[in-house]
Tab-separated table of C-alpha atoms and ligand atoms in Angstrom:
chain	number	residue	atom	x	y	z
A	427	MET	CA	56.988	156.917	-71.798
A	428	ASN	CA	53.880	157.816	-69.853
A	429	GLU	CA	54.931	159.476	-66.603
A	430	ILE	CA	52.383	159.428	-63.758
A	431	THR	CA	52.219	160.655	-60.154
A	432	LEU	CA	51.186	158.255	-57.397
A	433	GLY	CA	51.075	159.209	-53.717
A	434	GLY	CA	53.255	162.263	-54.385
A	435	HIS	CA	55.903	160.238	-56.263
A	436	ILE	CA	56.633	160.575	-59.961
A	437	LEU	CA	56.786	157.265	-61.819
A	438	PRO	CA	58.724	157.618	-65.091
A	439	ALA	CA	56.415	155.061	-66.756
A	440	ASN	CA	52.869	153.851	-66.140
A	441	PHE	CA	53.656	150.112	-65.849
A	442	MET	CA	55.355	147.924	-63.258
A	443	ASN	CA	55.578	144.312	-62.159
A	444	ALA	CA	52.764	142.900	-60.015
A	445	ALA	CA	53.585	141.224	-56.685
A	446	CYS	CA	54.635	137.662	-57.495
A	447	SER	CA	57.051	134.805	-56.892
A	448	ILE	CA	59.919	136.525	-58.760
A	449	ALA	CA	59.835	139.882	-56.921
A	450	LYS	CA	61.270	138.863	-53.564
A	451	THR	CA	65.084	138.592	-53.645
A	452	PRO	CA	67.882	141.136	-54.292
A	453	GLU	CA	68.497	139.399	-57.658
A	454	ASP	CA	64.812	139.754	-58.609
A	455	ILE	CA	64.835	143.438	-57.639
A	456	ALA	CA	68.044	144.083	-59.639
A	457	ALA	CA	66.429	142.471	-62.703
A	458	LEU	CA	63.287	144.582	-62.295
A	459	CYS	CA	65.387	147.757	-61.817
A	460	ALA	CA	66.974	147.031	-65.204
A	461	THR	CA	63.583	147.304	-66.977
A	462	LYS	CA	61.816	150.490	-68.129
A	463	ALA	CA	59.091	150.097	-65.462
A	464	GLY	CA	58.093	153.153	-63.427
A	465	ALA	CA	58.031	151.315	-60.091
A	466	VAL	CA	59.133	148.033	-58.565
A	467	VAL	CA	56.732	146.040	-56.384
A	468	ILE	CA	58.524	143.915	-53.769
A	469	GLY	CA	56.680	140.874	-52.342
A	470	SER	CA	54.180	139.943	-51.085
A	471	ILE	CA	55.958	139.473	-47.790
A	472	THR	CA	54.605	138.094	-44.496
A	473	PRO	CA	55.842	138.483	-40.876
A	474	LEU	CA	57.166	134.923	-40.590
A	475	PRO	CA	59.224	133.125	-43.237
A	476	ARG	CA	57.136	130.850	-45.494
A	477	GLU	CA	58.162	128.002	-47.761
A	478	GLY	CA	54.832	128.197	-49.586
A	479	ASN	CA	52.862	125.250	-50.926
A	480	PRO	CA	54.417	122.022	-52.265
A	481	GLU	CA	55.391	121.818	-55.958
A	482	PRO	CA	54.161	121.755	-58.625
A	483	ARG	CA	52.663	125.141	-57.800
A	484	TRP	CA	52.818	126.910	-61.174
A	485	TYR	CA	51.237	125.949	-64.503
A	486	SER	CA	51.226	127.904	-67.730
A	487	GLY	CA	48.325	126.801	-69.949
A	488	ASN	CA	46.737	127.966	-73.184
A	489	GLY	CA	45.608	131.558	-72.471
A	490	PHE	CA	45.810	131.240	-68.694
A	491	ALA	CA	48.112	130.358	-65.812
A	492	LEU	CA	47.344	128.685	-62.513
A	493	ASN	CA	49.403	129.047	-59.346
A	494	SER	CA	49.331	128.008	-55.733
A	495	PHE	CA	52.663	129.415	-54.535
A	496	GLY	CA	51.251	130.384	-51.132
A	497	MET	CA	53.526	133.432	-50.758
A	498	PRO	CA	56.961	131.917	-50.081
A	499	ASN	CA	59.249	134.636	-48.635
A	500	GLY	CA	61.887	135.204	-45.971
A	501	GLY	CA	59.682	137.059	-43.458
A	502	ILE	CA	60.501	140.182	-41.432
A	503	GLU	CA	63.858	138.850	-40.203
A	504	TYR	CA	65.114	138.424	-43.792
A	505	TYR	CA	63.743	141.771	-44.995
A	506	GLN	CA	65.213	143.632	-41.995
A	507	ASN	CA	68.572	142.798	-43.603
A	508	GLU	CA	67.614	143.127	-47.284
A	509	LEU	CA	64.815	145.667	-47.697
A	510	LEU	CA	66.818	148.888	-47.364
A	511	ASN	CA	69.290	147.681	-50.013
A	512	MET	CA	66.362	146.833	-52.287
A	513	THR	CA	64.609	150.205	-51.907
A	514	THR	CA	67.954	152.024	-52.342
A	515	ALA	CA	68.593	150.143	-55.599
A	516	ILE	CA	65.080	151.034	-56.803
A	517	ARG	CA	65.577	154.720	-55.985
A	518	GLU	CA	68.985	154.747	-57.698
A	519	ALA	CA	67.316	153.259	-60.795
A	520	GLY	CA	64.989	156.305	-60.827
A	521	LYS	CA	61.925	154.253	-59.863
A	522	VAL	CA	59.422	154.183	-57.006
A	523	SER	CA	59.470	151.339	-54.460
A	524	ILE	CA	56.247	149.607	-53.431
A	525	LEU	CA	56.220	146.957	-50.692
A	526	SER	CA	53.394	144.412	-50.923
A	527	ILE	CA	52.426	143.216	-47.436
A	528	ALA	CA	50.249	140.227	-46.532
A	529	GLY	CA	49.263	139.087	-43.058
A	530	PHE	CA	47.016	136.649	-41.241
A	531	SER	CA	45.804	139.133	-38.594
A	532	GLU	CA	45.591	142.899	-38.046
A	533	PRO	CA	48.854	143.001	-35.992
A	534	ASP	CA	50.633	141.146	-38.825
A	535	TYR	CA	49.806	143.914	-41.275
A	536	ALA	CA	50.730	146.612	-38.723
A	537	SER	CA	54.167	145.068	-38.059
A	538	LEU	CA	54.877	144.868	-41.800
A	539	ALA	CA	53.862	148.532	-42.162
A	540	SER	CA	56.400	149.440	-39.453
A	541	LEU	CA	59.078	147.499	-41.351
A	542	ALA	CA	58.271	149.593	-44.448
A	543	ASN	CA	58.662	152.839	-42.442
A	544	GLU	CA	62.196	151.945	-41.399
A	545	ASN	CA	63.486	150.790	-44.782
A	546	GLY	CA	62.975	153.507	-47.371
A	547	VAL	CA	59.734	152.187	-48.903
A	548	ASP	CA	57.838	154.825	-50.933
A	549	LEU	CA	54.378	153.217	-51.029
A	550	ILE	CA	52.747	150.195	-49.379
A	551	GLU	CA	50.512	147.785	-51.304
A	552	VAL	CA	48.162	146.004	-48.884
A	553	ASN	CA	47.409	142.558	-50.287
A	554	LEU	CA	43.867	141.727	-49.194
A	555	GLY	CA	43.174	139.345	-52.065
A	556	CYS	CA	45.519	136.370	-51.914
A	557	PRO	CA	43.613	133.106	-52.421
A	558	ASN	CA	46.437	130.574	-52.240
A	559	VAL	CA	47.269	130.301	-48.565
A	560	GLN	CA	46.587	127.207	-46.470
A	561	ILE	CA	46.663	127.336	-42.662
A	562	ASP	CA	46.363	124.031	-40.796
A	563	GLY	CA	45.313	122.383	-44.048
A	564	LYS	CA	42.442	124.842	-44.569
A	565	GLN	CA	42.251	127.617	-47.143
A	566	LYS	CA	42.506	131.084	-45.576
A	567	ALA	CA	39.496	133.382	-46.074
A	568	ILE	CA	40.091	136.239	-48.521
A	569	ALA	CA	40.123	139.491	-46.534
A	570	SER	CA	38.746	141.691	-49.326
A	571	PHE	CA	35.340	139.960	-49.074
A	572	ASP	CA	34.909	141.087	-45.440
A	573	PRO	CA	34.480	144.894	-45.146
A	574	ASP	CA	34.647	144.881	-41.315
A	575	TYR	CA	37.952	143.019	-41.409
A	576	MET	CA	39.200	145.417	-44.108
A	577	TYR	CA	38.457	148.382	-41.803
A	578	LYS	CA	40.361	146.683	-38.968
A	579	ILE	CA	43.397	145.815	-41.087
A	580	LEU	CA	43.573	149.294	-42.614
A	581	GLY	CA	43.027	150.905	-39.185
A	582	GLY	CA	46.005	148.977	-37.765
A	583	ILE	CA	48.166	149.968	-40.726
A	584	THR	CA	47.263	153.658	-40.624
A	585	ALA	CA	48.105	153.703	-36.890
A	586	SER	CA	51.582	152.341	-37.757
A	587	THR	CA	52.579	154.336	-40.837
A	588	SER	CA	51.823	157.550	-42.676
A	589	LEU	CA	53.023	156.085	-45.995
A	590	PRO	CA	50.442	156.230	-48.817
A	591	LEU	CA	48.575	152.933	-49.292
A	592	LEU	CA	47.530	150.937	-52.338
A	593	VAL	CA	44.910	148.247	-51.643
A	594	LYS	CA	45.021	145.053	-53.736
A	595	LEU	CA	41.720	143.226	-54.105
A	596	SER	CA	40.340	139.904	-55.259
A	597	PRO	CA	37.976	140.137	-58.269
A	598	TYR	CA	34.304	140.509	-57.200
A	599	SER	CA	31.514	138.758	-59.085
A	600	ASN	CA	28.863	140.445	-56.902
A	601	PRO	CA	28.695	144.207	-57.654
A	602	ALA	CA	27.406	144.846	-54.083
A	603	ASP	CA	30.630	143.358	-52.669
A	604	LEU	CA	32.649	145.618	-54.967
A	605	GLN	CA	30.644	148.633	-53.755
A	606	ALA	CA	31.250	147.642	-50.103
A	607	ALA	CA	35.011	147.470	-50.707
A	608	ALA	CA	34.884	150.854	-52.474
A	609	THR	CA	33.163	152.336	-49.403
A	610	VAL	CA	35.930	151.080	-47.080
A	611	ILE	CA	38.551	152.558	-49.408
A	612	THR	CA	36.750	155.887	-49.738
A	613	GLU	CA	36.500	156.163	-45.949
A	614	THR	CA	40.253	155.523	-45.486
A	615	PRO	CA	41.922	158.707	-46.794
A	616	GLN	CA	45.444	157.217	-46.633
A	617	VAL	CA	44.468	154.876	-49.479
A	618	ILE	CA	45.580	156.517	-52.710
A	619	ALA	CA	44.926	153.617	-55.115
A	620	VAL	CA	43.162	150.296	-55.600
A	621	VAL	CA	44.985	147.550	-57.444
A	622	THR	CA	42.625	145.209	-59.211
A	623	SER	CA	42.767	142.305	-59.497
A	624	ASN	CA	44.529	139.550	-57.685
A	625	THR	CA	44.144	136.085	-59.245
A	626	PHE	CA	40.626	134.625	-59.601
A	627	PRO	CA	40.380	132.119	-56.726
A	628	ASN	CA	40.246	128.354	-56.975
A	629	GLY	CA	40.708	127.523	-60.629
A	630	TYR	CA	41.377	123.903	-61.571
A	631	ALA	CA	43.157	122.360	-64.557
A	632	LEU	CA	44.234	118.890	-65.628
A	633	ALA	CA	47.092	117.669	-67.790
A	634	ASN	CA	47.171	113.997	-68.767
A	635	ASP	CA	44.129	113.454	-66.514
A	636	LYS	CA	46.001	114.727	-63.438
A	637	PRO	CA	45.672	118.048	-61.551
A	638	VAL	CA	48.438	120.392	-62.692
A	639	LEU	CA	49.032	121.715	-59.157
A	640	ASN	CA	50.021	119.672	-56.120
A	641	VAL	CA	47.305	121.225	-53.942
A	642	GLY	CA	44.730	120.956	-56.766
A	643	LEU	CA	43.084	124.392	-56.787
A	644	GLY	CA	44.972	127.590	-57.638
A	645	GLY	CA	44.607	131.255	-58.591
A	646	VAL	CA	43.803	131.918	-62.255
A	647	SER	CA	45.864	134.614	-63.989
A	648	GLY	CA	46.932	135.627	-67.482
A	649	PRO	CA	44.911	136.590	-70.586
A	650	SER	CA	41.746	134.780	-69.421
A	651	LEU	CA	41.552	137.255	-66.514
A	652	LYS	CA	41.730	140.386	-68.670
A	653	ALA	CA	38.008	141.028	-69.317
A	654	ILE	CA	37.190	140.321	-65.650
A	655	ALA	CA	39.901	142.645	-64.293
A	656	MET	CA	39.067	145.368	-66.851
A	657	GLY	CA	35.466	145.184	-65.602
A	658	GLN	CA	36.708	145.692	-62.037
A	659	VAL	CA	38.754	148.715	-63.171
A	660	ARG	CA	35.737	150.192	-64.961
A	661	GLN	CA	33.432	149.727	-61.949
A	662	PHE	CA	35.917	151.080	-59.384
A	663	ARG	CA	36.713	154.080	-61.596
A	664	SER	CA	33.040	154.964	-61.805
A	665	ILE	CA	32.406	154.823	-58.028
A	666	LEU	CA	35.673	155.878	-56.357
A	667	PRO	CA	36.526	159.557	-55.842
A	668	HIS	CA	39.159	160.863	-58.236
A	669	THR	CA	41.627	161.202	-55.356
A	670	VAL	CA	41.914	157.385	-55.523
A	671	ALA	CA	43.743	155.997	-58.571
A	672	VAL	CA	42.881	152.635	-60.122
A	673	ILE	CA	45.751	150.358	-61.082
A	674	GLY	CA	44.817	147.572	-63.487
A	675	VAL	CA	46.274	144.067	-63.391
A	676	GLY	CA	45.180	140.895	-65.142
A	677	GLY	CA	46.335	139.431	-68.441
A	678	ILE	CA	48.499	142.364	-69.520
A	679	GLU	CA	51.141	141.261	-72.029
A	680	SER	CA	51.409	144.052	-74.625
A	681	VAL	CA	51.154	147.813	-75.201
A	682	ASN	CA	47.723	147.117	-76.663
A	683	ASP	CA	46.591	145.599	-73.344
A	684	VAL	CA	47.989	148.628	-71.468
A	685	ASN	CA	46.017	150.981	-73.736
A	686	ASP	CA	42.816	148.990	-73.152
A	687	TYR	CA	43.221	149.308	-69.371
A	688	ILE	CA	43.921	153.047	-69.609
A	689	LEU	CA	40.738	153.493	-71.666
A	690	ALA	CA	38.820	151.469	-69.050
A	691	GLY	CA	39.948	153.935	-66.349
A	692	ALA	CA	43.325	152.725	-65.047
A	693	SER	CA	46.109	155.232	-64.297
A	694	ALA	CA	48.810	152.557	-64.311
A	695	VAL	CA	49.108	148.805	-64.834
A	696	GLN	CA	50.953	145.790	-63.445
A	697	ALA	CA	51.834	142.362	-64.841
A	698	ALA	CA	52.799	139.073	-63.179
A	699	THR	CA	52.109	136.079	-65.457
A	700	LEU	CA	54.039	137.731	-68.308
A	701	ILE	CA	57.259	137.853	-66.265
A	702	VAL	CA	56.807	134.612	-64.293
A	703	ARG	CA	56.448	132.818	-67.654
A	704	ASP	CA	58.936	134.775	-69.809
A	705	GLY	CA	61.370	136.406	-67.328
A	706	HIS	CA	61.718	139.872	-65.751
A	707	ALA	CA	62.891	141.568	-68.972
A	708	ALA	CA	59.556	140.719	-70.657
A	709	LEU	CA	58.085	143.638	-68.680
A	710	ASP	CA	59.581	145.974	-71.292
A	711	ARG	CA	56.983	144.666	-73.788
A	712	LEU	CA	54.665	147.122	-71.996
A	713	ALA	CA	56.859	150.160	-72.775
A	714	ILE	CA	55.621	152.590	-75.417
B	428	FMN	C1	53.205	133.085	-59.610
B	428	FMN	C2	52.362	134.185	-59.053
B	428	FMN	C3	52.545	134.609	-57.740
B	428	FMN	C4	51.763	135.650	-57.220
B	428	FMN	N1	51.989	136.092	-55.939
B	428	FMN	C5	51.309	137.191	-55.482
B	428	FMN	C6	51.617	137.762	-54.211
B	428	FMN	O1	52.500	137.308	-53.480
B	428	FMN	N2	50.899	138.844	-53.831
B	428	FMN	C7	49.911	139.419	-54.609
B	428	FMN	O2	49.302	140.419	-54.226
B	428	FMN	N3	49.625	138.887	-55.821
B	428	FMN	C8	50.287	137.810	-56.262
B	428	FMN	N4	50.000	137.301	-57.499
B	428	FMN	C9	48.911	137.907	-58.298
B	428	FMN	C10	49.441	138.914	-59.317
B	428	FMN	O3	50.058	139.993	-58.664
B	428	FMN	C11	48.310	139.443	-60.230
B	428	FMN	O4	47.383	140.131	-59.434
B	428	FMN	C12	47.570	138.343	-60.998
B	428	FMN	O5	48.441	137.298	-61.346
B	428	FMN	C13	46.907	138.880	-62.274
B	428	FMN	O6	47.861	139.479	-63.117
B	428	FMN	P1	48.557	138.693	-64.377
B	428	FMN	O7	47.444	138.200	-65.235
B	428	FMN	O8	49.426	139.719	-65.007
B	428	FMN	O9	49.334	137.560	-63.784
B	428	FMN	C14	50.764	136.257	-58.028
B	428	FMN	C15	50.603	135.821	-59.357
B	428	FMN	C16	51.378	134.820	-59.878
B	428	FMN	C17	51.174	134.402	-61.310
């Protein structure tokens, strides 16, 4: 096992689940605690409960997956009752707890950070890269493409918690946008890691001449994302200070994939498509 230290916490292994649709309930967390992962990521969660987008909202294709879940979760009211039990179970399993938070405004993120403070969370992952959320029928802008908004969100969070922060980003095709995000992160000392990448926005696939997802467009994940996300890891590693770790995510399904990401500059890795498709226990395919 490859032990690593993140934000002052020792993770007994360098892999974990990525935030996804099967990391939100006590049953999901129990299943993740039973794996050999070094940490458990809970969420993403939002302040208000969300049903997410209409089904079908998940498609597993040849070498890729497409989803438009839209972050269904129980909201702060639900997690006020459940979160402490979840983080306690994670600690008792010898792992580190990470809460993935997602908001629609700066106060949203700040209120979720306060929830983390009160419920035994070890680290907060700030999801700035979710592409699959509709508000009033319109797709929400992706926060990680707007450096000023990133400063505001992170400023609100750091005023509400002293917990170490991981920042999860959308993949950037423009290297200048990636550099701008790296500058925000470098200037926010509470950020101890970037997590790259969230799904590639607005993919589209057909089966039998029909869109595979109800809402049409969805986030692309799985093996087809690996070269893109490894490129993000490589670029961030070369420009971020070494006080900021890089966590790789995108198309990781085997120990071989984990090794590739480590060579590209990642300190740890996450996987979502692997477990959404094959079940929580599939995470152990990443154990050495
Ligand atoms: C079904 C599904 C739901 C997801 N939900 C979230 C989420 O709530 N928050 C988040 O930050 N990322 C979410 N993601 C993105 C993953 O965490 C990950 O960044 C992306 O899928 C790439 O990794 P993979 O190729 O291992 O799936 C989701 C991915 C999938 C497949």
